[in-house]
Short mmCIF file of C-alpha atoms and ligand atoms in Angstrom, two decimals:
data_model
loop_
_atom_site.label_atom_id
_atom_site.label_comp_id
_atom_site.label_asym_id
_atom_site.label_seq_id
_atom_site.Cartn_x
_atom_site.Cartn_y
_atom_site.Cartn_z
CA MET A 1 -24.67 -7.78 -31.55
CA PRO A 2 -24.58 -11.42 -30.53
CA LEU A 3 -20.86 -12.07 -30.69
CA ARG A 4 -20.63 -15.36 -28.94
CA ARG A 5 -17.28 -16.54 -27.88
CA LEU A 6 -16.15 -20.02 -27.50
CA LEU A 7 -14.37 -20.81 -24.28
CA PRO A 8 -13.30 -24.30 -24.66
CA LEU A 9 -10.19 -24.94 -22.59
CA LEU A 10 -10.22 -28.50 -23.69
CA LEU A 11 -7.44 -29.74 -21.55
CA ALA A 12 -7.48 -33.33 -20.72
CA ALA A 13 -6.40 -33.88 -17.15
CA CYS A 14 -2.74 -32.93 -17.15
CA ALA A 15 -1.94 -34.12 -13.69
CA ALA A 16 1.72 -33.49 -13.12
CA PRO A 17 3.02 -29.98 -12.56
CA SER A 18 5.77 -29.22 -14.99
CA SER A 19 8.70 -26.91 -15.48
CA PRO A 20 8.19 -23.68 -17.44
CA SER A 21 7.52 -24.15 -21.13
CA PRO A 22 8.11 -21.77 -24.05
CA TRP A 23 4.60 -20.31 -23.77
CA THR A 24 5.32 -18.85 -20.34
CA VAL A 25 7.79 -16.19 -21.39
CA ALA A 26 7.54 -13.32 -23.82
CA ASP A 27 9.80 -14.01 -26.79
CA ASP A 28 10.21 -13.09 -30.43
CA VAL A 29 8.70 -16.17 -32.07
CA ARG A 30 6.36 -15.01 -34.82
CA PRO A 31 2.73 -16.12 -34.56
CA GLU A 32 1.70 -18.63 -37.19
CA PHE A 33 -1.67 -18.34 -38.92
CA PHE A 34 -3.35 -21.24 -40.68
CA PHE A 35 -6.13 -20.06 -42.94
CA ALA A 36 -8.66 -22.10 -44.88
CA ASP A 37 -8.01 -21.67 -48.60
CA ASP A 38 -11.08 -19.48 -49.15
CA VAL A 39 -10.06 -16.81 -46.60
CA SER A 40 -9.13 -13.68 -48.56
CA GLU A 41 -5.75 -12.02 -48.47
CA ASP A 42 -7.32 -8.88 -46.96
CA VAL A 43 -8.67 -10.84 -43.98
CA ARG A 44 -5.32 -12.60 -43.52
CA VAL A 45 -3.39 -9.33 -43.48
CA ALA A 46 -5.89 -7.68 -41.11
CA MET A 47 -5.81 -10.53 -38.61
CA ALA A 48 -2.03 -10.77 -38.58
CA GLY A 49 -1.80 -6.99 -38.20
CA ALA A 50 -4.20 -6.94 -35.26
CA LEU A 51 -2.33 -9.71 -33.50
CA ASP A 52 0.96 -7.90 -34.08
CA ALA A 53 -0.54 -4.79 -32.50
CA GLY A 54 -1.69 -6.80 -29.48
CA ILE A 55 1.78 -8.30 -29.16
CA GLU A 56 3.27 -4.83 -29.33
CA ALA A 57 0.99 -3.68 -26.52
CA TRP A 58 1.18 -6.65 -24.15
CA GLY A 59 4.28 -8.64 -25.10
CA ASN A 60 4.82 -11.65 -27.32
CA TYR A 61 3.48 -14.76 -25.63
CA GLY A 62 3.94 -17.58 -28.06
CA PRO A 63 4.46 -19.75 -29.91
CA ILE A 64 1.01 -19.08 -31.33
CA GLU A 65 -1.04 -21.12 -33.77
CA TYR A 66 -4.12 -19.30 -35.07
CA TRP A 67 -6.55 -21.43 -37.13
CA VAL A 68 -9.12 -19.54 -39.22
CA VAL A 69 -11.92 -20.91 -41.38
CA GLY A 70 -13.84 -19.10 -44.10
CA MET A 71 -17.25 -19.81 -45.58
CA ASP A 72 -16.46 -22.92 -47.59
CA VAL A 73 -17.19 -26.17 -45.79
CA GLU A 74 -14.80 -28.23 -47.91
CA ALA A 75 -12.00 -25.76 -47.25
CA ALA A 76 -12.80 -25.99 -43.52
CA GLU A 77 -12.51 -29.80 -43.74
CA ALA A 78 -9.16 -29.40 -45.46
CA LEU A 79 -8.03 -27.05 -42.68
CA ALA A 80 -9.03 -29.66 -40.08
CA ALA A 81 -6.94 -32.22 -41.95
CA ARG A 82 -4.04 -29.78 -42.01
CA TYR A 83 -4.44 -29.33 -38.27
CA CYS A 84 -4.01 -33.06 -37.75
CA ASP A 85 -1.03 -33.19 -40.11
CA ARG A 86 0.64 -30.57 -37.95
CA ARG A 87 -0.16 -32.32 -34.68
CA VAL A 88 1.31 -35.54 -36.01
CA ALA A 89 4.38 -33.84 -37.53
CA ARG A 90 5.15 -32.15 -34.21
CA GLY A 91 4.61 -35.33 -32.24
CA ASP A 92 1.73 -33.79 -30.27
CA MET A 93 -0.80 -36.46 -31.23
CA THR A 94 -0.97 -39.63 -33.24
CA ALA A 95 -2.95 -39.54 -36.47
CA GLN A 96 -5.55 -41.74 -34.81
CA GLU A 97 -5.90 -39.49 -31.76
CA CYS A 98 -6.37 -36.42 -33.91
CA ALA A 99 -8.79 -38.15 -36.27
CA SER A 100 -10.91 -39.18 -33.30
CA ASP A 101 -11.31 -35.51 -32.26
CA VAL A 102 -14.52 -35.22 -34.24
CA ARG A 103 -15.63 -32.22 -32.19
CA ARG A 104 -12.96 -29.95 -33.63
CA ARG A 105 -13.60 -31.03 -37.21
CA ARG A 106 -17.34 -30.58 -36.79
CA GLU A 107 -16.83 -27.18 -35.21
CA LEU A 108 -14.69 -25.85 -38.05
CA ARG A 109 -17.18 -27.16 -40.60
CA ASP A 110 -20.13 -25.66 -38.70
CA TRP A 111 -18.41 -22.31 -38.40
CA ALA A 112 -17.88 -22.19 -42.17
CA ALA A 113 -21.51 -23.12 -42.79
CA ARG A 114 -22.69 -20.43 -40.36
CA ALA A 115 -20.40 -17.79 -41.91
CA ALA A 116 -21.79 -18.69 -45.34
CA GLU A 117 -25.28 -17.73 -44.10
CA ILE A 118 -24.30 -14.23 -42.97
CA GLU A 119 -24.89 -12.57 -46.30
CA ALA A 120 -28.34 -14.09 -46.73
CA THR A 121 -29.57 -13.55 -43.19
CA GLY A 122 -27.73 -10.34 -42.33
CA GLN A 123 -27.06 -11.89 -38.93
CA PRO A 124 -23.46 -11.43 -37.79
CA PHE A 125 -21.74 -14.56 -36.62
CA LEU A 126 -18.35 -14.89 -35.02
CA GLU A 127 -16.95 -17.63 -32.87
CA ALA A 128 -13.40 -17.37 -31.65
CA GLY A 129 -11.47 -18.96 -28.87
CA TRP A 130 -8.19 -19.44 -27.15
CA ASN A 131 -7.93 -23.20 -27.09
CA GLY A 132 -5.08 -23.93 -24.72
CA GLY A 133 -2.22 -25.93 -26.19
CA PHE A 134 0.26 -25.49 -23.37
CA GLU A 135 0.63 -29.23 -23.01
CA TRP A 136 2.36 -28.91 -26.39
CA GLY A 137 4.24 -25.74 -25.41
CA LEU A 138 2.12 -23.30 -27.42
CA HIS A 139 -1.07 -21.24 -27.51
CA GLN A 140 -3.74 -22.30 -29.96
CA PHE A 141 -6.53 -20.08 -31.19
CA SER A 142 -9.33 -20.72 -33.62
CA SER A 143 -11.79 -18.41 -35.30
CA SER A 144 -14.64 -18.42 -37.72
CA LEU A 145 -14.49 -15.84 -40.51
CA PRO A 146 -14.44 -12.40 -38.82
CA PRO A 147 -17.40 -10.65 -40.47
CA GLY A 148 -16.05 -7.11 -40.19
CA TRP A 149 -12.80 -7.84 -41.98
CA ALA A 150 -14.71 -9.94 -44.50
CA GLY A 151 -17.03 -6.97 -45.16
CA LEU A 152 -20.18 -8.81 -44.06
CA ALA A 153 -23.36 -7.69 -42.30
CA ASP A 154 -22.08 -4.19 -41.55
CA VAL A 155 -19.97 -5.52 -38.69
CA ARG A 156 -17.18 -3.08 -37.99
CA ILE A 157 -13.57 -4.09 -38.15
CA GLU A 158 -13.08 -2.49 -34.73
CA ASP A 159 -15.34 -5.21 -33.28
CA ASP A 160 -13.29 -7.93 -34.97
CA GLN A 161 -10.11 -6.32 -33.65
CA THR A 162 -11.62 -6.36 -30.16
CA VAL A 163 -12.48 -10.06 -30.37
CA LEU A 164 -8.97 -10.94 -31.54
CA LEU A 165 -7.37 -8.87 -28.79
CA HIS A 166 -9.73 -10.43 -26.24
CA GLU A 167 -8.58 -13.91 -27.24
CA TYR A 168 -4.93 -12.90 -27.27
CA PHE A 169 -5.26 -11.46 -23.78
CA HIS A 170 -6.24 -14.97 -22.63
CA ALA A 171 -2.82 -16.13 -23.81
CA VAL A 172 -1.21 -13.29 -21.85
CA GLN A 173 -3.13 -14.35 -18.73
CA GLN A 174 -2.35 -18.03 -19.13
CA SER A 175 1.32 -17.38 -19.83
CA HIS A 176 1.78 -16.17 -16.28
CA VAL A 177 0.96 -19.56 -14.84
CA THR A 178 3.37 -22.39 -15.46
CA THR A 179 1.74 -25.37 -13.78
CA LEU A 180 0.02 -27.81 -16.10
CA ASP A 181 -2.29 -28.99 -13.35
CA TRP A 182 -5.70 -28.03 -14.68
CA GLU A 183 -7.42 -27.31 -11.39
CA ALA A 184 -4.47 -25.32 -10.08
CA ARG A 185 -4.54 -23.22 -13.25
CA GLN A 186 -8.26 -22.55 -12.85
CA ARG A 187 -7.78 -21.40 -9.25
CA LEU A 188 -4.92 -19.08 -10.23
CA MET A 189 -6.87 -17.56 -13.12
CA GLY A 190 -9.67 -16.65 -10.71
CA PRO A 191 -13.44 -16.36 -11.20
CA VAL A 192 -14.98 -16.21 -14.66
CA TRP A 193 -15.81 -12.49 -14.31
CA PHE A 194 -12.14 -11.76 -13.65
CA VAL A 195 -10.80 -13.85 -16.55
CA GLU A 196 -13.36 -12.66 -19.09
CA GLY A 197 -13.74 -9.16 -17.72
CA ALA A 198 -10.01 -8.59 -17.94
CA ALA A 199 -9.82 -9.92 -21.50
CA GLU A 200 -12.79 -7.80 -22.54
CA TYR A 201 -11.79 -4.56 -20.83
CA MET A 202 -8.18 -4.82 -21.98
CA ALA A 203 -9.31 -5.58 -25.54
CA GLN A 204 -11.69 -2.62 -25.58
CA THR A 205 -9.29 -0.07 -24.14
CA THR A 206 -6.07 -1.30 -25.72
CA GLY A 207 -7.75 -1.63 -29.13
CA GLU A 208 -8.90 1.96 -28.90
CA ALA A 209 -5.47 3.16 -27.79
CA LEU A 210 -3.84 1.30 -30.69
CA ARG A 211 -6.21 2.92 -33.18
CA ARG A 212 -5.57 6.36 -31.75
CA ALA A 213 -1.85 5.73 -32.06
CA GLY A 214 -2.35 4.76 -35.72
CA ARG A 215 -1.23 1.21 -34.93
CA LEU A 216 -4.59 -0.29 -35.92
CA PRO A 217 -6.85 0.96 -38.71
CA THR A 218 -10.39 2.24 -38.22
CA ASP A 219 -13.22 1.00 -40.42
CA PRO A 220 -13.28 3.24 -43.53
CA ARG A 221 -16.93 2.35 -44.20
CA PHE A 222 -18.11 4.46 -41.25
CA PRO A 223 -16.25 7.77 -41.58
CA GLY A 224 -18.68 9.94 -39.62
CA ASP A 225 -19.38 7.43 -36.91
CA PRO A 226 -16.30 6.80 -34.81
CA TRP A 227 -16.20 3.51 -32.89
CA ARG A 228 -15.79 4.24 -29.22
CA ALA A 229 -14.87 1.83 -26.43
CA ARG A 230 -16.97 4.04 -24.17
CA ASP A 231 -20.12 3.24 -26.18
CA ARG A 232 -19.39 -0.47 -26.10
CA MET A 233 -18.75 -0.31 -22.36
CA GLU A 234 -22.01 1.55 -21.81
CA GLN A 235 -23.85 -1.20 -23.71
CA LYS A 236 -22.19 -3.78 -21.49
CA LEU A 237 -23.25 -1.94 -18.38
CA ARG A 238 -26.84 -1.76 -19.54
CA SER A 239 -26.92 -5.40 -20.53
CA GLY A 240 -25.02 -6.55 -17.42
CA LEU A 241 -27.35 -4.67 -15.08
CA ALA A 242 -30.40 -6.10 -16.85
CA LEU A 243 -29.02 -9.63 -16.42
CA ARG A 244 -28.23 -8.91 -12.78
CA ALA A 245 -31.79 -7.71 -12.20
CA GLU A 246 -33.10 -10.96 -13.69
CA ARG A 247 -30.97 -13.04 -11.31
CA PRO A 248 -30.94 -11.11 -8.03
CA GLY A 249 -29.59 -14.04 -5.99
CA LEU A 250 -26.61 -14.63 -8.27
CA ALA A 251 -23.38 -13.08 -6.96
CA LEU A 252 -20.82 -11.93 -9.52
CA GLY A 253 -18.20 -14.22 -7.99
CA GLU A 254 -20.41 -17.24 -8.62
CA VAL A 255 -21.23 -16.61 -12.28
CA ASP A 256 -19.99 -19.45 -14.45
CA TYR A 257 -19.87 -20.04 -18.19
CA GLY A 258 -23.21 -21.20 -19.52
CA PRO A 259 -26.64 -19.59 -19.40
CA ASP A 260 -25.59 -16.74 -17.11
CA GLY A 261 -22.12 -16.36 -18.62
CA GLN A 262 -22.85 -13.08 -20.38
CA MET A 263 -23.15 -11.39 -16.99
CA ALA A 264 -19.52 -12.35 -16.26
CA TYR A 265 -18.43 -10.73 -19.53
CA ASP A 266 -20.49 -7.55 -19.18
CA LEU A 267 -20.19 -6.81 -15.49
CA GLY A 268 -16.72 -8.38 -15.43
CA ALA A 269 -15.50 -5.77 -17.92
CA TRP A 270 -16.88 -3.10 -15.58
CA ALA A 271 -15.37 -4.73 -12.52
CA ILE A 272 -11.98 -4.58 -14.22
CA ALA A 273 -12.64 -0.98 -15.27
CA TRP A 274 -13.33 -0.21 -11.60
CA LEU A 275 -10.16 -1.97 -10.46
CA CYS A 276 -8.06 -0.22 -13.13
CA HIS A 277 -9.58 3.11 -12.17
CA ARG A 278 -8.47 2.42 -8.62
CA ALA A 279 -5.02 0.92 -9.24
CA GLY A 280 -3.95 2.21 -12.68
CA PRO A 281 -4.48 1.10 -16.28
CA ASP A 282 -1.42 -1.18 -16.37
CA VAL A 283 -2.08 -2.91 -13.07
CA LEU A 284 -3.01 -6.25 -14.61
CA ILE A 285 0.06 -6.51 -16.81
CA GLU A 286 2.54 -4.95 -14.44
CA ARG A 287 1.40 -6.10 -11.02
CA PHE A 288 -1.37 -8.67 -10.87
CA TYR A 289 -0.33 -11.31 -13.43
CA PRO A 290 3.40 -11.29 -12.60
CA ALA A 291 2.49 -12.07 -8.97
CA VAL A 292 -0.40 -14.49 -9.35
CA GLU A 293 1.42 -17.81 -9.45
CA ALA A 294 3.61 -17.03 -6.45
CA LEU A 295 0.88 -15.49 -4.30
CA GLY A 296 -2.32 -17.17 -5.45
CA TRP A 297 -5.30 -15.32 -6.89
CA GLU A 298 -6.68 -13.78 -3.67
CA ALA A 299 -3.38 -12.50 -2.32
CA ALA A 300 -2.25 -11.22 -5.74
CA PHE A 301 -5.59 -9.44 -6.01
CA GLY A 302 -5.03 -7.77 -2.63
CA GLU A 303 -1.49 -6.75 -3.51
CA ALA A 304 -2.37 -5.37 -6.93
CA PHE A 305 -5.66 -3.62 -6.19
CA GLY A 306 -5.26 -2.75 -2.52
CA LEU A 307 -8.37 -4.49 -1.19
CA THR A 308 -9.55 -8.04 -0.63
CA PRO A 309 -11.89 -9.70 -3.11
CA ALA A 310 -14.65 -9.62 -0.44
CA ALA A 311 -14.21 -5.87 0.05
CA PHE A 312 -14.15 -5.43 -3.70
CA TYR A 313 -17.45 -7.28 -4.18
CA ALA A 314 -19.11 -5.04 -1.58
CA GLU A 315 -17.74 -1.83 -3.11
CA PHE A 316 -18.54 -2.91 -6.65
CA ASP A 317 -22.15 -3.69 -5.65
CA ARG A 318 -22.42 -0.12 -4.40
CA PHE A 319 -20.86 1.17 -7.61
CA LEU A 320 -23.52 -0.65 -9.64
CA GLU A 321 -26.20 1.29 -7.75
CA LEU A 322 -24.76 4.70 -8.70
CA ASP A 323 -26.30 6.79 -11.43
CA ARG A 324 -25.06 6.30 -14.96
CA ALA A 325 -23.00 9.50 -15.17
CA GLN A 326 -21.03 8.54 -12.05
CA GLN A 327 -20.46 5.07 -13.43
CA LEU A 328 -19.29 6.29 -16.83
CA ALA A 329 -16.97 8.79 -15.17
CA ILE A 330 -14.50 6.04 -14.28
CA LEU A 331 -13.92 5.45 -17.99
CA ALA A 332 -12.64 8.97 -18.54
CA ALA A 333 -9.02 7.94 -18.66
CA ALA A 334 -9.69 5.03 -20.97
CA SER A 335 -11.92 6.55 -23.63
ZN1 ZN B 401 -12.72 -14.84 -23.32
#
């Protein structure tokens, strides 16, 4: 299913390092959702519930603003206007600055138009992103209408839950770095496979654990067909290995967003599965991220996972050559 994710990180150059802001510490500020008027109550409740479950699992990194459009273009325009009203009211932007951000307005409108086509085409569409916001002391997210929760195109709600948890994990990652210097933040977050692989693997496995614990619902439309993280991970392995075969000269550590980006998501999720198999399922939350700003990415990696990134790349390459059963065996604890 072509769930494309938006990875905008639209930070203007924020040159000066700054002291810690509210978004760097777990707290009890409730996330705030801003829905377009045509988003149903069911979708609103489901999204808020999924975010609450993620917060319960990983900690509350806020304040959070979550902007969600539906299928109505006019309602999306109204949401964009509301976004600017809020920026101005908080003193984040002037009305003129926000009005000149045509990209955001166009994006929200396009998302609504695309969501409106789902029923006719049967093609699932979901764009979602963590959009930064730390220069204003918060985490911003935006999303098109999640098709599973909206009951469209036979997309399962478990997939929508996974996307939301994936985006929220980006806030968890980013909250462990306080500098506002954009390049320093990028270096501390590490390569794309690590950032996206961690968000994806944690979303897959934590989502499944939350459903098993009764903390997240399963999709009632598919009673005899349980959603399994293991199946989704196997799909990622197949797709990631196919992409790798197409680009034999492209090392995982070099994969960027863009045309080859999917490889970072697919094989990145497996790289994180491998690292968690080696160092424990909570290693990212308990060891890697708390250490990353003080140590830097490479040294924090070594401390948390017990090998250097270079040694990891060599071992992971060998892992990718194993047979499928041996590869899937490392998921045993997580699925
Ligand atoms: Zn992501």
